[in-house]
Short mmCIF file of N, CA and C in Angstrom, two decimals:
data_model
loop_
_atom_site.label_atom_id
_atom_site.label_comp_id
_atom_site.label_asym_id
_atom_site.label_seq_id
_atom_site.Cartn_x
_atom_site.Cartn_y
_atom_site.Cartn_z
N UNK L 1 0.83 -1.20 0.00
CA UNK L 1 0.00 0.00 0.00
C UNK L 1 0.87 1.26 0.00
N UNK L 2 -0.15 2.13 -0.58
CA UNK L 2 0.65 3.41 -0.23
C UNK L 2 0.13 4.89 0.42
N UNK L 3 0.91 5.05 1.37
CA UNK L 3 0.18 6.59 2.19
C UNK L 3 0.37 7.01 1.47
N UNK L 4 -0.13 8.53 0.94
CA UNK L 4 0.30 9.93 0.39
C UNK L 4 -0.22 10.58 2.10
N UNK L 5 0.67 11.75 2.07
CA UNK L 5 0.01 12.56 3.13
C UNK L 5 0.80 13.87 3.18
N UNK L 6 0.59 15.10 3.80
CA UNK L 6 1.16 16.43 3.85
C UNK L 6 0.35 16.81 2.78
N UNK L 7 -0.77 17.00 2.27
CA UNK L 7 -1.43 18.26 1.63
C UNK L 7 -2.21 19.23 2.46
N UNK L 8 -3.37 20.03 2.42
CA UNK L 8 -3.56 21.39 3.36
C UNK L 8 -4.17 22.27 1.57
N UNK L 9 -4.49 23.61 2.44
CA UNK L 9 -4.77 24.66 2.01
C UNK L 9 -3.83 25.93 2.56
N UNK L 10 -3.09 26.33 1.51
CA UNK L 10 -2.01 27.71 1.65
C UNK L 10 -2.28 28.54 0.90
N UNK L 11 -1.81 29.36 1.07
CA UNK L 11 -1.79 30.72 0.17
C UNK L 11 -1.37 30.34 -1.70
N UNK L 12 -1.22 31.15 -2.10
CA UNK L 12 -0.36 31.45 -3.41
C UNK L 12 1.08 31.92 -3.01
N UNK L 13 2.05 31.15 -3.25
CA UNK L 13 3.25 31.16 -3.10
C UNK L 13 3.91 30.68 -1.54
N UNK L 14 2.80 29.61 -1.10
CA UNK L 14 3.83 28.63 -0.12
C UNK L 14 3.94 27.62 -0.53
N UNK L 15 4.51 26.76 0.55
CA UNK L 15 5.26 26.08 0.32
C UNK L 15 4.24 24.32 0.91
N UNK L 16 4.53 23.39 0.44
CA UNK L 16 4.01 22.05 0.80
C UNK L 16 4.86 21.11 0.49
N UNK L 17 5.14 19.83 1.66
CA UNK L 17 5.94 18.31 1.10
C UNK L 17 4.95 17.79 1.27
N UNK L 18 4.83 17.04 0.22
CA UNK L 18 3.61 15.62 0.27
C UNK L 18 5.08 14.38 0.63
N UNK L 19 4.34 13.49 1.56
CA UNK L 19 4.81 12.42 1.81
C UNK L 19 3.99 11.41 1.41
N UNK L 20 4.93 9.94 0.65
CA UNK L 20 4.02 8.66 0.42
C UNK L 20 5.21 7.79 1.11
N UNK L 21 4.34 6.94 1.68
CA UNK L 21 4.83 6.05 2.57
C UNK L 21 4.20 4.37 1.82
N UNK L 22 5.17 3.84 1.91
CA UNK L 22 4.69 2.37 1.03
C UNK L 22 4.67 1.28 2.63
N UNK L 23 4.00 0.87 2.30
CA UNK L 23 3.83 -0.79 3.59
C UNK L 23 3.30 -1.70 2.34
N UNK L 24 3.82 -3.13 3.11
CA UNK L 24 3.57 -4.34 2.68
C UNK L 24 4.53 -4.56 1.37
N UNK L 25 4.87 -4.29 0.92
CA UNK L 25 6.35 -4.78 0.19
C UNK L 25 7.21 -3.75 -0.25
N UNK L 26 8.59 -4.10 -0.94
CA UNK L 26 9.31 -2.85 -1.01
C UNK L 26 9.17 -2.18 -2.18
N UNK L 27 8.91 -0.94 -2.24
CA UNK L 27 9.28 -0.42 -3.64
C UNK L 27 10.59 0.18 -3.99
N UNK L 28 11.49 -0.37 -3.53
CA UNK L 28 12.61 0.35 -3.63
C UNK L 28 13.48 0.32 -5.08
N UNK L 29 12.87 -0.54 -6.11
CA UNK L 29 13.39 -1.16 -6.81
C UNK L 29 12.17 -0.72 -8.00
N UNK L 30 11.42 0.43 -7.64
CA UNK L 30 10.55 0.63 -8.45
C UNK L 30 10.97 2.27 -9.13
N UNK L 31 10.41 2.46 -10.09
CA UNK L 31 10.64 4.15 -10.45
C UNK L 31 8.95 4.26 -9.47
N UNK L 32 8.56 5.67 -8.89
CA UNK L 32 8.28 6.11 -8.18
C UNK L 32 7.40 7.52 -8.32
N UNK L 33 6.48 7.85 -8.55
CA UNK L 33 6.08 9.11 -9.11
C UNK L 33 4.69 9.73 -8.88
N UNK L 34 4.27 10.98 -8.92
CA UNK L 34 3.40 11.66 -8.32
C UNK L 34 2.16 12.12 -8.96
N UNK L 35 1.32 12.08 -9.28
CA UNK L 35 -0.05 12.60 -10.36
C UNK L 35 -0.53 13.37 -9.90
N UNK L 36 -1.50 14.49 -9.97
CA UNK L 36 -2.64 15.26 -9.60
C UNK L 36 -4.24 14.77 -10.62
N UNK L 37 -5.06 15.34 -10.13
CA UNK L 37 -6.55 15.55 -10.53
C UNK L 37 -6.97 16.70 -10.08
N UNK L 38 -7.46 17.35 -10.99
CA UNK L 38 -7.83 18.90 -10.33
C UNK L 38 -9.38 18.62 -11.20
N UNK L 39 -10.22 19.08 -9.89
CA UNK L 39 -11.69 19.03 -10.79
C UNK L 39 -11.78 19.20 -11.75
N UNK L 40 -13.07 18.45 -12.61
CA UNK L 40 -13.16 18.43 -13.94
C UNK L 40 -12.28 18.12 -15.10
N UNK L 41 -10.60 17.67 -14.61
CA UNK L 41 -9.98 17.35 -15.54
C UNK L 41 -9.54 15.96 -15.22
N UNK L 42 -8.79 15.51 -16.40
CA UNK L 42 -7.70 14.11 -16.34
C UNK L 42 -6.97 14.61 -14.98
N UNK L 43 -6.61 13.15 -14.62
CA UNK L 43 -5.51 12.90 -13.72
C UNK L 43 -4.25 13.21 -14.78
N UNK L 44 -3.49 13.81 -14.22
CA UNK L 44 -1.97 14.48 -14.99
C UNK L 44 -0.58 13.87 -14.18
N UNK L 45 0.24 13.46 -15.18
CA UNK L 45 1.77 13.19 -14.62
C UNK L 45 2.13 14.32 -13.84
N UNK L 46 2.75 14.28 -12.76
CA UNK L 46 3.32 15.73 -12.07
C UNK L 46 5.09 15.42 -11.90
N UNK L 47 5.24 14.34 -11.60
CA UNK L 47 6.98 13.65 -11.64
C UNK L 47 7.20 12.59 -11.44
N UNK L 48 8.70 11.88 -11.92
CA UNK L 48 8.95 10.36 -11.64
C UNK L 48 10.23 10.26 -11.12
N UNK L 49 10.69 9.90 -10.37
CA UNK L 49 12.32 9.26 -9.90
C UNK L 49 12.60 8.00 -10.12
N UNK L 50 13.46 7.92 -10.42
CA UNK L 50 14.26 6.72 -10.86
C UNK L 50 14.01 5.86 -9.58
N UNK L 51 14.37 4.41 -9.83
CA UNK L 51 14.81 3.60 -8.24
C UNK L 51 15.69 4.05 -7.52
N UNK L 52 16.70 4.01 -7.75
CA UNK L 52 17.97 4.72 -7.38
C UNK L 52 17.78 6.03 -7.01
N UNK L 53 16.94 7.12 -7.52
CA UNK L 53 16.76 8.36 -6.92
C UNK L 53 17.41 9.60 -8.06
N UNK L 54 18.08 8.88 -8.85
CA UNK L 54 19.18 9.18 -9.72
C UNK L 54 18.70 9.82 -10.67
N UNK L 55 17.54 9.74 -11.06
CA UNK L 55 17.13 10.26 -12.17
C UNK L 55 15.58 10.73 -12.10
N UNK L 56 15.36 11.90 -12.24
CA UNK L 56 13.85 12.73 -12.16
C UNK L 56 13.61 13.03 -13.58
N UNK L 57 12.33 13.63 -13.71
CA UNK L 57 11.68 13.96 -14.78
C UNK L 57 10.27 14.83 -14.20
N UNK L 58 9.86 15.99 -14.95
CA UNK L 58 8.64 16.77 -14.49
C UNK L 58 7.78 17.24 -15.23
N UNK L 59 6.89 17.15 -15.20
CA UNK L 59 5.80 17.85 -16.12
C UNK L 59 6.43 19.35 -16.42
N UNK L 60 5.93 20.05 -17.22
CA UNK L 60 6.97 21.34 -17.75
C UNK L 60 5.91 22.73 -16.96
N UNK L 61 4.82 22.48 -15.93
CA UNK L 61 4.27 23.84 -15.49
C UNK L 61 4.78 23.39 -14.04
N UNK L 62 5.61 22.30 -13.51
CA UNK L 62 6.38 22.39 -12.32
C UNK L 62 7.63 22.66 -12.28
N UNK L 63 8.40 22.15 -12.97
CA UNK L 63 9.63 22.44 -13.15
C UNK L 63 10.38 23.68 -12.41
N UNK L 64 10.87 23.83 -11.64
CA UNK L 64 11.98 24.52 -11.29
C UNK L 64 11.20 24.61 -9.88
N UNK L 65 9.88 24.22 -9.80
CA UNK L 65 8.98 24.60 -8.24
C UNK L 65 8.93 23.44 -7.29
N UNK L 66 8.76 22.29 -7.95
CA UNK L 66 8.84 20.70 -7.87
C UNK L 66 9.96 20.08 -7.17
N UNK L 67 10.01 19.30 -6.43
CA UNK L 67 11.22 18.85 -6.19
C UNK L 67 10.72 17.23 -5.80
N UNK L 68 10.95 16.28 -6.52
CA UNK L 68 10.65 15.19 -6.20
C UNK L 68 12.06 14.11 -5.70
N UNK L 69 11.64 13.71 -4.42
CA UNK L 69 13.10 12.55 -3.75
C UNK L 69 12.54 11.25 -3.16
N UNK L 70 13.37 10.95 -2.84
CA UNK L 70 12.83 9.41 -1.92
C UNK L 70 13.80 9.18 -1.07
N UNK L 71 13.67 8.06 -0.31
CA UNK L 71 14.44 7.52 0.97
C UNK L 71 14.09 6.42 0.83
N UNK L 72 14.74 5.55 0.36
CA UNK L 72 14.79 3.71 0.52
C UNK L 72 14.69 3.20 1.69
N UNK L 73 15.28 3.85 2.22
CA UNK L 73 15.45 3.51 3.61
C UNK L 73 14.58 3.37 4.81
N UNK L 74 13.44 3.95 4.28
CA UNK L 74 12.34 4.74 4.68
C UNK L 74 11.59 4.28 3.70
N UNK L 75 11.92 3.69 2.69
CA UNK L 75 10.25 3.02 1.98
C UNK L 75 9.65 4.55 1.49
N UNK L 76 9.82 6.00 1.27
CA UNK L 76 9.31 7.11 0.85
C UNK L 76 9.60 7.67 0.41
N UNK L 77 9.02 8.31 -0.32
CA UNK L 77 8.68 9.45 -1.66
C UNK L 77 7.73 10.64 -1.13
N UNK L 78 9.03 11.74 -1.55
CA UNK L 78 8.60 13.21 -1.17
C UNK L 78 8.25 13.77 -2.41
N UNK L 79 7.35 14.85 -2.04
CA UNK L 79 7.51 15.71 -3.57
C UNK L 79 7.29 17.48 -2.73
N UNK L 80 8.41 17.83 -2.90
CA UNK L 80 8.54 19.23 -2.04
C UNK L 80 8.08 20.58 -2.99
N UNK L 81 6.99 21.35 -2.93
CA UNK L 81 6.26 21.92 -3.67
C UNK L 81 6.65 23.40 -3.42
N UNK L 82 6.98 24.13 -4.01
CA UNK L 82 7.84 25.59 -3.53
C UNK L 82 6.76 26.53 -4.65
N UNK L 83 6.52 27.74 -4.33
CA UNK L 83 5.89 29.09 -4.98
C UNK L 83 5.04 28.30 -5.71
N UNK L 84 3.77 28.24 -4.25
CA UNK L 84 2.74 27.14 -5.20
C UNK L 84 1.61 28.24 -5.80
N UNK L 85 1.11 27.89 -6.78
CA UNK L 85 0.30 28.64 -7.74
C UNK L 85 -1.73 27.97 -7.40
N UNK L 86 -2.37 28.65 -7.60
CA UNK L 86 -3.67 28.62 -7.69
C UNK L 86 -4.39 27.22 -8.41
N UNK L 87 -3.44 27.24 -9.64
CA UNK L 87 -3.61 26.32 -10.49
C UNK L 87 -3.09 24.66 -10.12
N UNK L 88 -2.04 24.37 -9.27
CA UNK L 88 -1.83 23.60 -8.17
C UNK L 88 -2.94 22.10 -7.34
N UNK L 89 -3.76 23.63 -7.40
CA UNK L 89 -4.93 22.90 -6.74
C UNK L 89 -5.33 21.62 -7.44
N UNK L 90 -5.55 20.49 -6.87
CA UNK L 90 -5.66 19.08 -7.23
C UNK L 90 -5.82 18.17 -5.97
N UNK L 91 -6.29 17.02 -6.01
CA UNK L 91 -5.63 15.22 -5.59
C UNK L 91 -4.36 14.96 -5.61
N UNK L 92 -3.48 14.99 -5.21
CA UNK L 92 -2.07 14.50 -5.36
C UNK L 92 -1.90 12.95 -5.19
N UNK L 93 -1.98 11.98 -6.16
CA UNK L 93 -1.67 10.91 -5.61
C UNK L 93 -0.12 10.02 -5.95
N UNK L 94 0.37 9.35 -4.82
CA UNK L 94 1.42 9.02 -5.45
C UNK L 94 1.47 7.51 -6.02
N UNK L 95 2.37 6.82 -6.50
CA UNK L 95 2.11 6.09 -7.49
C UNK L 95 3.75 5.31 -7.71
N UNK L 96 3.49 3.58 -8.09
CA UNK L 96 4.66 3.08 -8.25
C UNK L 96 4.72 2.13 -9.33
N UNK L 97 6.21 1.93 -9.83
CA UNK L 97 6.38 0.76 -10.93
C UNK L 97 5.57 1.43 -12.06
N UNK L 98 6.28 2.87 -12.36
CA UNK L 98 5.29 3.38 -13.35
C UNK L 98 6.16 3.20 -14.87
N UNK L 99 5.50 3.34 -16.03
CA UNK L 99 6.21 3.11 -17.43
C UNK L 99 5.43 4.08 -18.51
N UNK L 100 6.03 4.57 -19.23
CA UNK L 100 6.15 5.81 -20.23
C UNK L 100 5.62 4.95 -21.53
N UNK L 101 4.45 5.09 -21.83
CA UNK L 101 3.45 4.32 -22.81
C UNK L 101 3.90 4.95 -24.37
N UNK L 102 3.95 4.61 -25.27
CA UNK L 102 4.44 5.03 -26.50
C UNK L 102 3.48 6.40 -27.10
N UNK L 103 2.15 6.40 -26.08
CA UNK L 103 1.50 7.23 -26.40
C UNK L 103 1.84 8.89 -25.33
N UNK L 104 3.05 8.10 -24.78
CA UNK L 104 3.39 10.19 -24.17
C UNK L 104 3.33 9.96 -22.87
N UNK L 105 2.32 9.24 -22.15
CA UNK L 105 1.74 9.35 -21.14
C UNK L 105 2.35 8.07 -19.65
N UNK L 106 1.97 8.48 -19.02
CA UNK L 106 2.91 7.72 -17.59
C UNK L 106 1.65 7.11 -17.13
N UNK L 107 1.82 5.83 -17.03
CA UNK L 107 1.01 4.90 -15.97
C UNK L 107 1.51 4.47 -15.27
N UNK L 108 1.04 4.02 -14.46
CA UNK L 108 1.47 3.58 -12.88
C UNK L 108 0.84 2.03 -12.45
N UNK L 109 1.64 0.70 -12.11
CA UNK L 109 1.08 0.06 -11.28
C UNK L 109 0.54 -0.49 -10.03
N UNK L 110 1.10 0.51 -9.40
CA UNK L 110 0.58 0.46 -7.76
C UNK L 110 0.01 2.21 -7.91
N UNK L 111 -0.88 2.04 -6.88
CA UNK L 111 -1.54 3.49 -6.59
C UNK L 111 -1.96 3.66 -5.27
N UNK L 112 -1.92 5.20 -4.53
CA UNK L 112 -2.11 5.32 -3.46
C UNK L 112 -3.30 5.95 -3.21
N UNK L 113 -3.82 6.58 -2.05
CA UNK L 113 -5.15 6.79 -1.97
C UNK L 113 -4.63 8.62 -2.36
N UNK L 114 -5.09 9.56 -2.55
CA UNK L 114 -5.01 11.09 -2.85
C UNK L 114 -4.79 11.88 -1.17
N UNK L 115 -3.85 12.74 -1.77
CA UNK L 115 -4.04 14.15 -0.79
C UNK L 115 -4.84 15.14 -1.53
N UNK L 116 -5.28 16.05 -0.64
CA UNK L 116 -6.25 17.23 -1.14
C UNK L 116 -5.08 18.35 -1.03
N UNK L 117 -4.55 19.19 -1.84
CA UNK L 117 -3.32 20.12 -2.15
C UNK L 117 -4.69 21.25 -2.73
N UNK L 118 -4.82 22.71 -2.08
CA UNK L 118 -5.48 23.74 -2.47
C UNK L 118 -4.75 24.69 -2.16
N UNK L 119 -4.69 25.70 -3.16
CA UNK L 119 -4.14 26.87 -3.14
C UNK L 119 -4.50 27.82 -3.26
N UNK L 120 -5.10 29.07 -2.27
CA UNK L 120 -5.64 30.43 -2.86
C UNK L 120 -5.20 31.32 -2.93
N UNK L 121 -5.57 32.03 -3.87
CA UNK L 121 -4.66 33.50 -4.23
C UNK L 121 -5.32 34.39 -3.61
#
């Protein structure tokens, strides 16, 4: 299974870490990665880390705000959210053993339950 947890309601331009916490087997050996749902739309890729930690990737309206890590050690996956925007607002769920479909898009085979992440300006 997987926790997600640390979402809330902040302003426009704070700050949030979502934490996912995995139980019942390891994902350490998995790539690792984060989605949103913001009413009325698709669920959207937001980032992925490598197993190793070694290697990230981000949707292009997070980028430079985003900070996605993990701890093996700890079985968890952070995603540290800096000068958060209005648009933000979503489900955050996190997500494992994910793979890059020929059609663009990131799926995931393990899934966690959502955080609620709101932001007002």
């Amino acid at each position: 299974q997987l926790q997600a947890s640390g979402g809330g309601s902040v302003q426009a331009g704070a700050s949030l870490r979502l934490s996912c916490a995995a139980s019942g087997r390891t994902f350490s050996s998995y790539d690792m990665g984060w989605f949103r749902q913001a009413p009325g739309k698709e669920r959207e890729f937001v980032a992925i880390i490598s197993w190793s930690g070694g290697n990230t990737a981000y949707t292009d309206s997070v980028k430079g705000r985003f900070t996605i890590s993990r701890d093996n050690a700890k079985n968890t996956v952070y995603l540290q959210m800096n000068s958060l925007k209005p648009e933000d607002t979503a489900v955050y769920y996190c997500a494992a053993d994910l793979t890059l479909h020929v059609s663009g898009r990131y799926e995931a085979e393990y899934w966690g339950q959502g955080t609620q992440v709101t932001v007002s300006s």
